Amino acid sequence: MIEKFKIHISNNFPFLKGKKLLLATSGGLDSMIMAHLFQALDYEFALAHCNFQLRGMESFGDQKFVQDFADTNKIPIFITQFDTQAFANDYKLSTQVAARELRYNWFYELLETENYDYILTAHHSDDNIETFLIHLVRGSGLDGFTGIPAQNDSVIRPLLAFSRDEISNYASANAVLWREDSSNASDKYLRNKIRHDLVPILKELNPNFLTSFQNTQKYLKEAQAMVEDATIMIYQQVATEIENEIHFDIKKLTKLPNYKSYLYQWLKEFGFSAWYDIYDLVTSQSGKQVFSGEFRLLKDRHFLILSPMNEIDATEEYFIDENQKEVNLPIKLSICNKDYNPNTDNSIIFVDGDKLKYPLVLKRFEKGAVFQPFGMNGKSKKVNKLFKDEKLSLLQKENIWILYSDNEIVWVVGIRQDERFKIENTTINSLQIALL
């Protein structure tokens, strides 16, 4: 196995030579074999051990075992302890997911603080089979069937080409010591049930099952690459990026033979899970929305609009004091004395400064708000009617700010100013307010 491992590393991970490597080491068979193999190839590395404190004294026995191995072989080691169960309870996670979160967060922290280049984990080909079958049992898209990646950014998995039997045989032949995790014998975990009951049957049905499985995953990865290429090409035809929004053209979208699959590929990274609701948006009335934790998808006439959730509180008010020349929140305004200059630019207004009562207030649109649009000779109009006339989307409406003086609208910012504060022939204090 040592020669096969040497060739495997040379062919697939030649960049590891001379780098600072951190080996995730539990003390179990797989991680101890990984440490022995890299030691045999004369690589320099350190060990990183997590004590999850889930098996009482057994967990501390694992910690001591790894520490002793490091001391005996003069290998640098990093050890941490987690109250995994408390973390799982606090964040409502399964114990396994909590352990994974804690483990990888710590690994990435070590890479940064200790200046290591890569973290290496001891996943092997049987782990890949088990993960595939777990996804099969629970249901998954194509991503779930393409397997554990050999490299994921700074995480390397150098044993994926080797089976559990190969690893076990190497340990026996080379008298490698390891610690057996008692939880591996328990069938209360789905992975263990698959490992103990299902995989042996598959290997019995086909003695070359591992090779067949690896070929199948290779084909699936090639299919996934084709899907990703098609997804990018179709995205360029259907989607338009406007500032921090993405607009999907519904007419172009529905001409695709399987637009739901494209929507899934485009939106899966944004935390959405209510896929049937998203698919229904295409034929829903305008104004319907679907939310993820940080994003929302809105049906607006002829488009689906993806945007981040607005972080500014819709009820927040921002005050502008007299003599204040600049506003930076929630929007940027400049305020200065300037002679009246008629213009058609909606981002600038001129008002009679003596008609204003301070502090001025910036706040969001409120239902039922009424003003007197500039140029309409004192006729009142609902702000919402103005929005409709301007054909603003729901997202655009939500991003509109309104400037008030003593509860009267001075300016629907960027759209229309109010007649009541306009410059008169008798105006002495001409004030320019500009949206930057």
Short mmCIF file of C-alpha atoms in Angstrom, two decimals:
data_model
loop_
_atom_site.label_atom_id
_atom_site.label_comp_id
_atom_site.label_asym_id
_atom_site.label_seq_id
_atom_site.Cartn_x
_atom_site.Cartn_y
_atom_site.Cartn_z
CA MET A 1 0.00 0.00 0.00
CA ILE A 2 2.88 2.35 0.75
CA GLU A 3 4.04 2.32 -2.91
CA LYS A 4 0.49 2.78 -4.19
CA PHE A 5 0.02 5.68 -1.75
CA LYS A 6 3.28 7.29 -2.88
CA ILE A 7 2.21 7.16 -6.53
CA HIS A 8 -1.29 8.40 -5.63
CA ILE A 9 0.09 11.45 -3.81
CA SER A 10 2.61 12.16 -6.55
CA ASN A 11 -0.05 12.00 -9.29
CA ASN A 12 -2.91 13.78 -7.53
CA PHE A 13 -1.44 15.96 -4.79
CA PRO A 14 2.13 16.85 -5.84
CA PHE A 15 1.64 20.34 -4.35
CA LEU A 16 1.65 18.91 -0.79
CA LYS A 17 5.42 18.42 -0.81
CA GLY A 18 7.08 21.18 1.17
CA LYS A 19 3.78 22.55 2.50
CA LYS A 20 2.73 22.82 6.14
CA LEU A 21 0.26 19.98 6.65
CA LEU A 22 -2.18 19.44 9.49
CA LEU A 23 -3.49 15.87 9.86
CA ALA A 24 -6.88 15.47 11.54
CA THR A 25 -6.19 12.57 13.91
CA SER A 26 -8.87 10.95 16.03
CA GLY A 27 -6.72 7.99 17.12
CA GLY A 28 -8.86 5.59 15.08
CA LEU A 29 -7.62 3.20 12.41
CA ASP A 30 -7.98 5.48 9.38
CA SER A 31 -6.32 8.59 10.81
CA MET A 32 -3.45 6.61 12.37
CA ILE A 33 -2.73 4.91 9.05
CA MET A 34 -2.74 8.31 7.34
CA ALA A 35 -0.19 9.58 9.88
CA HIS A 36 2.01 6.48 9.40
CA LEU A 37 1.91 6.80 5.61
CA PHE A 38 2.95 10.46 5.58
CA GLN A 39 5.61 9.67 8.14
CA ALA A 40 6.91 6.87 5.91
CA LEU A 41 7.07 9.30 2.96
CA ASP A 42 9.08 11.70 5.15
CA TYR A 43 6.56 14.56 5.04
CA GLU A 44 6.58 17.18 7.76
CA PHE A 45 3.21 17.57 9.45
CA ALA A 46 1.40 18.26 12.71
CA LEU A 47 -1.55 16.44 14.26
CA ALA A 48 -4.88 18.04 15.20
CA HIS A 49 -7.03 16.13 17.69
CA CYS A 50 -10.57 17.00 18.82
CA ASN A 51 -11.92 15.63 22.09
CA PHE A 52 -15.69 15.85 21.71
CA GLN A 53 -16.28 14.53 25.26
CA LEU A 54 -19.09 12.25 24.08
CA ARG A 55 -17.80 8.90 25.42
CA GLY A 56 -16.64 9.78 28.92
CA MET A 57 -13.19 8.48 29.84
CA GLU A 58 -12.90 6.76 26.47
CA SER A 59 -12.68 10.19 24.79
CA PHE A 60 -9.84 11.20 27.10
CA GLY A 61 -8.17 7.85 26.40
CA ASP A 62 -8.20 8.72 22.69
CA GLN A 63 -6.70 12.11 23.47
CA LYS A 64 -3.86 10.57 25.52
CA PHE A 65 -3.20 7.95 22.83
CA VAL A 66 -2.75 10.59 20.12
CA GLN A 67 -0.68 12.78 22.45
CA ASP A 68 1.62 9.82 23.27
CA PHE A 69 2.03 9.00 19.58
CA ALA A 70 2.98 12.60 18.84
CA ASP A 71 5.45 12.75 21.75
CA THR A 72 7.09 9.44 20.83
CA ASN A 73 7.52 10.47 17.20
CA LYS A 74 8.35 14.11 17.99
CA ILE A 75 5.40 15.36 15.92
CA PRO A 76 3.82 18.76 16.75
CA ILE A 77 0.26 18.40 17.98
CA PHE A 78 -2.77 20.61 18.62
CA ILE A 79 -5.54 19.39 20.94
CA THR A 80 -8.88 20.94 21.80
CA GLN A 81 -11.90 19.85 23.83
CA PHE A 82 -15.54 20.60 23.01
CA ASP A 83 -18.75 20.37 25.02
CA THR A 84 -20.36 18.93 21.93
CA GLN A 85 -23.68 17.99 23.48
CA ALA A 86 -24.23 21.47 24.90
CA PHE A 87 -23.40 23.00 21.49
CA ALA A 88 -25.85 20.62 19.79
CA ASN A 89 -28.59 21.52 22.28
CA ASP A 90 -27.98 25.27 22.01
CA TYR A 91 -28.15 25.28 18.21
CA LYS A 92 -30.70 22.44 17.86
CA LEU A 93 -28.34 20.23 15.86
CA SER A 94 -27.82 16.50 15.81
CA THR A 95 -24.73 15.38 17.72
CA GLN A 96 -22.99 14.37 14.49
CA VAL A 97 -23.67 17.69 12.77
CA ALA A 98 -22.57 19.61 15.87
CA ALA A 99 -19.29 17.66 16.00
CA ARG A 100 -18.66 18.37 12.33
CA GLU A 101 -19.33 22.11 12.79
CA LEU A 102 -17.01 22.33 15.78
CA ARG A 103 -14.30 20.24 14.16
CA TYR A 104 -14.05 22.11 10.87
CA ASN A 105 -14.37 25.55 12.44
CA TRP A 106 -11.39 24.70 14.63
CA PHE A 107 -9.43 23.26 11.72
CA TYR A 108 -9.88 26.44 9.67
CA GLU A 109 -8.93 28.53 12.68
CA LEU A 110 -5.70 26.53 13.06
CA LEU A 111 -4.86 26.96 9.40
CA GLU A 112 -5.11 30.71 9.80
CA THR A 113 -3.58 31.25 13.24
CA GLU A 114 -0.75 28.69 12.91
CA ASN A 115 -0.04 29.34 9.21
CA TYR A 116 -0.67 25.81 7.94
CA ASP A 117 -1.48 25.26 4.28
CA TYR A 118 -3.79 22.24 4.27
CA ILE A 119 -5.86 20.12 6.62
CA LEU A 120 -5.89 16.41 5.72
CA THR A 121 -8.69 14.05 6.76
CA ALA A 122 -8.71 10.25 6.56
CA HIS A 123 -11.93 9.59 4.61
CA HIS A 124 -11.60 6.48 2.44
CA SER A 125 -13.58 4.85 -0.37
CA ASP A 126 -15.93 2.97 1.98
CA ASP A 127 -16.87 6.31 3.57
CA ASN A 128 -17.76 7.47 0.08
CA ILE A 129 -20.04 4.46 -0.46
CA GLU A 130 -21.75 5.01 2.90
CA THR A 131 -22.30 8.72 2.20
CA PHE A 132 -23.79 7.88 -1.21
CA LEU A 133 -26.20 5.38 0.34
CA ILE A 134 -27.18 7.81 3.12
CA HIS A 135 -28.15 10.35 0.46
CA LEU A 136 -29.99 7.63 -1.44
CA VAL A 137 -32.02 6.69 1.64
CA ARG A 138 -32.84 10.29 2.57
CA GLY A 139 -33.31 11.56 -0.98
CA SER A 140 -30.88 13.84 -2.77
CA GLY A 141 -30.14 15.74 -5.93
CA LEU A 142 -27.18 14.98 -8.16
CA ASP A 143 -24.79 16.77 -5.79
CA GLY A 144 -25.43 14.19 -3.09
CA PHE A 145 -24.40 11.30 -5.35
CA THR A 146 -21.11 12.63 -6.70
CA GLY A 147 -19.27 11.68 -3.53
CA ILE A 148 -16.89 13.21 -1.03
CA PRO A 149 -14.48 15.52 -2.93
CA ALA A 150 -10.81 14.61 -2.84
CA GLN A 151 -10.08 18.30 -2.35
CA ASN A 152 -12.34 21.05 -1.09
CA ASP A 153 -10.36 24.29 -0.90
CA SER A 154 -7.78 23.70 1.83
CA VAL A 155 -9.20 20.30 2.91
CA ILE A 156 -7.48 17.28 1.33
CA ARG A 157 -8.66 13.66 1.57
CA PRO A 158 -5.69 11.56 0.43
CA LEU A 159 -7.15 8.13 1.33
CA LEU A 160 -10.28 8.26 -0.84
CA ALA A 161 -8.65 5.94 -3.36
CA PHE A 162 -8.22 3.21 -0.71
CA SER A 163 -10.72 0.80 0.80
CA ARG A 164 -11.25 -0.01 4.47
CA ASP A 165 -9.87 -3.51 3.80
CA GLU A 166 -6.64 -2.11 2.32
CA ILE A 167 -6.20 0.18 5.30
CA SER A 168 -6.90 -2.61 7.78
CA ASN A 169 -4.49 -4.97 6.04
CA TYR A 170 -1.75 -2.34 6.08
CA ALA A 171 -2.27 -1.82 9.82
CA SER A 172 -1.95 -5.55 10.48
CA ALA A 173 1.12 -5.95 8.30
CA ASN A 174 2.91 -3.00 9.90
CA ALA A 175 1.74 -3.43 13.50
CA VAL A 176 0.11 -0.01 13.53
CA LEU A 177 -1.74 0.71 16.78
CA TRP A 178 -5.03 2.56 16.95
CA ARG A 179 -8.00 3.16 19.25
CA GLU A 180 -11.35 1.56 18.49
CA ASP A 181 -14.33 3.93 18.84
CA SER A 182 -17.03 1.98 20.70
CA SER A 183 -19.77 4.05 19.03
CA ASN A 184 -18.83 2.46 15.69
CA ALA A 185 -20.40 -0.77 16.90
CA SER A 186 -23.76 0.88 17.63
CA ASP A 187 -26.47 0.65 14.99
CA LYS A 188 -28.40 3.64 16.32
CA TYR A 189 -26.64 5.74 13.66
CA LEU A 190 -27.77 5.34 10.03
CA ARG A 191 -24.17 5.27 8.79
CA ASN A 192 -23.36 2.31 11.05
CA LYS A 193 -26.44 0.39 9.88
CA ILE A 194 -25.36 0.89 6.29
CA ARG A 195 -21.76 -0.06 7.12
CA HIS A 196 -22.64 -3.21 9.06
CA ASP A 197 -25.70 -4.51 7.20
CA LEU A 198 -26.00 -3.10 3.69
CA VAL A 199 -22.47 -2.67 2.30
CA PRO A 200 -21.43 -6.30 3.07
CA ILE A 201 -24.43 -7.53 1.06
CA LEU A 202 -23.50 -5.32 -1.89
CA LYS A 203 -19.93 -6.59 -1.79
CA GLU A 204 -21.20 -10.16 -1.60
CA LEU A 205 -23.44 -9.60 -4.65
CA ASN A 206 -20.53 -8.10 -6.56
CA PRO A 207 -16.97 -8.79 -5.36
CA ASN A 208 -15.85 -5.86 -7.56
CA PHE A 209 -18.50 -3.54 -6.13
CA LEU A 210 -15.96 -0.94 -5.02
CA THR A 211 -14.55 -0.61 -8.56
CA SER A 212 -18.05 -0.52 -10.06
CA PHE A 213 -19.10 2.13 -7.58
CA GLN A 214 -16.06 4.30 -8.32
CA ASN A 215 -16.82 4.10 -12.06
CA THR A 216 -20.45 5.08 -11.42
CA GLN A 217 -19.38 8.08 -9.39
CA LYS A 218 -16.98 9.08 -12.14
CA TYR A 219 -19.88 9.10 -14.64
CA LEU A 220 -22.05 11.06 -12.19
CA LYS A 221 -19.32 13.68 -11.76
CA GLU A 222 -19.06 14.04 -15.53
CA ALA A 223 -22.85 14.46 -15.72
CA GLN A 224 -22.69 17.05 -12.95
CA ALA A 225 -20.03 18.99 -14.86
CA MET A 226 -22.33 19.04 -17.90
CA VAL A 227 -25.20 20.28 -15.73
CA GLU A 228 -23.03 23.06 -14.33
CA ASP A 229 -21.93 24.14 -17.81
CA ALA A 230 -25.54 24.22 -19.05
CA THR A 231 -26.65 26.07 -15.93
CA ILE A 232 -24.10 28.83 -16.55
CA MET A 233 -24.98 29.19 -20.23
CA ILE A 234 -28.75 29.34 -19.62
CA TYR A 235 -28.26 31.75 -16.70
CA GLN A 236 -26.59 34.21 -19.05
CA GLN A 237 -29.68 34.11 -21.29
CA VAL A 238 -32.35 34.30 -18.58
CA ALA A 239 -30.85 36.33 -15.71
CA THR A 240 -29.85 39.98 -15.41
CA GLU A 241 -27.84 41.27 -12.48
CA ILE A 242 -28.94 44.74 -11.36
CA GLU A 243 -26.95 46.13 -8.43
CA ASN A 244 -27.55 43.60 -5.60
CA GLU A 245 -30.51 41.90 -7.31
CA ILE A 246 -30.86 39.12 -9.87
CA HIS A 247 -33.83 39.34 -12.25
CA PHE A 248 -34.98 36.10 -13.91
CA ASP A 249 -37.05 36.67 -17.06
CA ILE A 250 -40.15 34.49 -16.60
CA LYS A 251 -41.03 34.40 -20.30
CA LYS A 252 -37.57 33.08 -21.20
CA LEU A 253 -37.55 30.82 -18.16
CA THR A 254 -40.80 29.03 -19.00
CA LYS A 255 -39.60 28.30 -22.54
CA LEU A 256 -36.97 25.97 -21.07
CA PRO A 257 -37.92 22.27 -21.16
CA ASN A 258 -37.20 21.86 -17.44
CA TYR A 259 -37.04 25.31 -15.87
CA LYS A 260 -37.55 23.98 -12.32
CA SER A 261 -34.19 22.21 -12.45
CA TYR A 262 -32.47 25.41 -13.55
CA LEU A 263 -34.13 27.38 -10.76
CA TYR A 264 -32.90 24.81 -8.27
CA GLN A 265 -29.33 25.02 -9.57
CA TRP A 266 -29.34 28.83 -9.51
CA LEU A 267 -30.96 29.26 -6.09
CA LYS A 268 -29.67 26.34 -4.00
CA GLU A 269 -26.70 28.33 -2.69
CA PHE A 270 -28.98 31.03 -1.27
CA GLY A 271 -30.44 28.88 1.52
CA PHE A 272 -33.89 28.19 0.06
CA SER A 273 -35.70 24.98 0.96
CA ALA A 274 -39.38 25.56 -0.01
CA TRP A 275 -38.82 24.47 -3.60
CA TYR A 276 -42.46 23.81 -4.48
CA ASP A 277 -43.34 27.34 -3.34
CA ILE A 278 -40.54 28.70 -5.51
CA TYR A 279 -41.74 26.76 -8.56
CA ASP A 280 -45.29 28.04 -7.95
CA LEU A 281 -44.03 31.65 -7.98
CA VAL A 282 -43.63 31.43 -11.74
CA THR A 283 -47.41 31.31 -12.25
CA SER A 284 -48.42 33.27 -9.12
CA GLN A 285 -49.70 36.84 -9.02
CA SER A 286 -47.26 39.71 -8.59
CA GLY A 287 -46.18 40.39 -5.04
CA LYS A 288 -45.87 36.77 -3.92
CA GLN A 289 -42.59 36.00 -2.15
CA VAL A 290 -40.53 33.08 -0.83
CA PHE A 291 -37.92 33.61 1.87
CA SER A 292 -34.71 31.93 2.96
CA GLY A 293 -32.72 33.02 5.98
CA GLU A 294 -31.00 35.93 4.24
CA PHE A 295 -32.65 36.19 0.82
CA ARG A 296 -36.04 36.41 -0.80
CA LEU A 297 -37.46 35.62 -4.21
CA LEU A 298 -40.23 37.94 -5.39
CA LYS A 299 -42.66 37.55 -8.29
CA ASP A 300 -42.90 40.98 -9.92
CA ARG A 301 -44.85 41.11 -13.17
CA HIS A 302 -42.54 39.51 -15.73
CA PHE A 303 -39.63 38.66 -13.44
CA LEU A 304 -38.57 36.64 -10.44
CA ILE A 305 -36.33 38.95 -8.42
CA LEU A 306 -33.74 37.56 -6.01
CA SER A 307 -32.48 40.04 -3.42
CA PRO A 308 -30.90 40.07 0.03
CA MET A 309 -33.22 40.73 2.93
CA ASN A 310 -33.22 44.41 3.83
CA GLU A 311 -31.18 44.92 6.98
CA ILE A 312 -32.64 48.36 7.74
CA ASP A 313 -35.65 48.33 10.05
CA ALA A 314 -38.71 49.50 8.11
CA THR A 315 -39.94 51.40 11.19
CA GLU A 316 -36.64 53.22 11.78
CA GLU A 317 -36.60 57.03 11.61
CA TYR A 318 -33.53 59.15 10.86
CA PHE A 319 -33.41 62.77 11.98
CA ILE A 320 -31.73 65.68 10.20
CA ASP A 321 -30.86 68.72 12.29
CA GLU A 322 -30.86 72.32 11.14
CA ASN A 323 -27.53 73.39 9.59
CA GLN A 324 -26.66 69.72 8.90
CA LYS A 325 -24.98 69.65 5.51
CA GLU A 326 -24.56 65.93 4.96
CA VAL A 327 -26.56 62.75 5.61
CA ASN A 328 -24.93 59.30 5.38
CA LEU A 329 -27.65 57.03 6.80
CA PRO A 330 -29.93 55.50 5.65
CA ILE A 331 -29.09 57.19 2.32
CA LYS A 332 -26.58 59.83 1.29
CA LEU A 333 -27.90 63.38 0.96
CA SER A 334 -26.19 66.73 0.65
CA ILE A 335 -27.96 69.88 1.87
CA CYS A 336 -26.73 73.36 1.00
CA ASN A 337 -27.88 76.89 0.23
CA LYS A 338 -27.94 77.34 -3.51
CA ASP A 339 -29.81 79.53 -5.97
CA TYR A 340 -32.79 77.88 -7.59
CA ASN A 341 -31.97 76.13 -10.85
CA PRO A 342 -34.91 74.47 -12.67
CA ASN A 343 -34.02 70.91 -13.61
CA THR A 344 -35.59 67.62 -14.55
CA ASP A 345 -33.26 65.51 -12.43
CA ASN A 346 -35.33 63.73 -9.77
CA SER A 347 -32.26 63.28 -7.60
CA ILE A 348 -32.16 67.02 -6.79
CA ILE A 349 -34.82 69.31 -5.35
CA PHE A 350 -34.92 72.97 -4.37
CA VAL A 351 -37.07 73.97 -1.41
CA ASP A 352 -37.83 77.12 0.54
CA GLY A 353 -35.70 76.60 3.63
CA ASP A 354 -37.87 78.89 5.72
CA LYS A 355 -40.86 76.56 5.26
CA LEU A 356 -39.04 73.65 6.86
CA LYS A 357 -39.44 72.71 10.52
CA TYR A 358 -36.57 70.83 12.13
CA PRO A 359 -35.59 68.17 12.73
CA LEU A 360 -36.44 66.79 9.31
CA VAL A 361 -37.19 63.07 9.30
CA LEU A 362 -36.33 60.29 6.83
CA LYS A 363 -38.50 57.20 7.02
CA ARG A 364 -40.01 54.46 4.89
CA PHE A 365 -43.31 54.62 3.02
CA GLU A 366 -46.35 54.22 5.25
CA LYS A 367 -49.64 52.96 3.91
CA GLY A 368 -52.12 55.79 3.34
CA ALA A 369 -49.42 58.50 3.09
CA VAL A 370 -50.60 61.52 1.05
CA PHE A 371 -48.71 64.45 -0.46
CA GLN A 372 -49.14 67.25 -2.98
CA PRO A 373 -46.98 66.44 -6.02
CA PHE A 374 -44.91 69.28 -7.41
CA GLY A 375 -46.62 70.87 -10.42
CA MET A 376 -50.16 69.64 -9.62
CA ASN A 377 -51.37 72.95 -8.18
CA GLY A 378 -52.03 71.69 -4.71
CA LYS A 379 -53.95 68.52 -5.63
CA SER A 380 -53.36 65.64 -3.21
CA LYS A 381 -52.20 62.19 -4.24
CA LYS A 382 -51.51 58.98 -2.37
CA VAL A 383 -47.88 57.98 -2.39
CA ASN A 384 -48.91 54.43 -3.26
CA LYS A 385 -50.68 55.77 -6.40
CA LEU A 386 -47.44 57.55 -7.32
CA PHE A 387 -45.61 54.22 -7.02
CA LYS A 388 -48.13 52.56 -9.31
CA ASP A 389 -47.84 55.36 -11.87
CA GLU A 390 -44.06 54.99 -11.77
CA LYS A 391 -44.50 51.19 -12.15
CA LEU A 392 -42.22 50.45 -9.21
CA SER A 393 -41.75 46.85 -8.08
CA LEU A 394 -42.34 45.83 -4.49
CA LEU A 395 -38.59 45.81 -3.90
CA GLN A 396 -38.21 49.30 -5.35
CA LYS A 397 -41.04 50.58 -3.14
CA GLU A 398 -39.38 49.16 -0.06
CA ASN A 399 -36.16 50.97 -0.90
CA ILE A 400 -37.81 54.38 -1.22
CA TRP A 401 -37.24 56.89 1.57
CA ILE A 402 -39.51 59.85 2.28
CA LEU A 403 -38.36 63.18 3.71
CA TYR A 404 -40.76 64.77 6.21
CA SER A 405 -41.03 68.18 7.83
CA ASP A 406 -43.41 68.31 10.79
CA ASN A 407 -45.20 65.16 9.51
CA GLU A 408 -45.67 66.65 6.03
CA ILE A 409 -43.95 65.10 3.03
CA VAL A 410 -41.21 67.27 1.54
CA TRP A 411 -39.86 64.74 -0.94
CA VAL A 412 -40.51 61.19 -2.05
CA VAL A 413 -36.77 60.87 -2.43
CA GLY A 414 -35.57 60.39 -5.97
CA ILE A 415 -39.10 60.52 -7.43
CA ARG A 416 -41.15 63.64 -6.68
CA GLN A 417 -41.02 66.63 -4.36
CA ASP A 418 -44.00 68.24 -2.65
CA GLU A 419 -45.63 71.40 -4.00
CA ARG A 420 -45.94 72.97 -0.55
CA PHE A 421 -42.20 73.48 -0.09
CA LYS A 422 -41.35 74.74 -3.56
CA ILE A 423 -39.37 77.89 -4.32
CA GLU A 424 -41.55 81.01 -4.61
CA ASN A 425 -40.79 84.46 -6.01
CA THR A 426 -40.60 85.64 -2.42
CA THR A 427 -38.17 82.90 -1.31
CA ILE A 428 -35.08 84.20 0.43
CA ASN A 429 -33.60 80.94 1.74
CA SER A 430 -33.17 78.68 -1.30
CA LEU A 431 -32.05 75.21 -0.22
CA GLN A 432 -30.80 72.42 -2.48
CA ILE A 433 -31.20 68.81 -1.31
CA ALA A 434 -29.44 66.25 -3.48
CA LEU A 435 -29.51 62.43 -3.40
CA LEU A 436 -25.93 61.24 -3.87
#
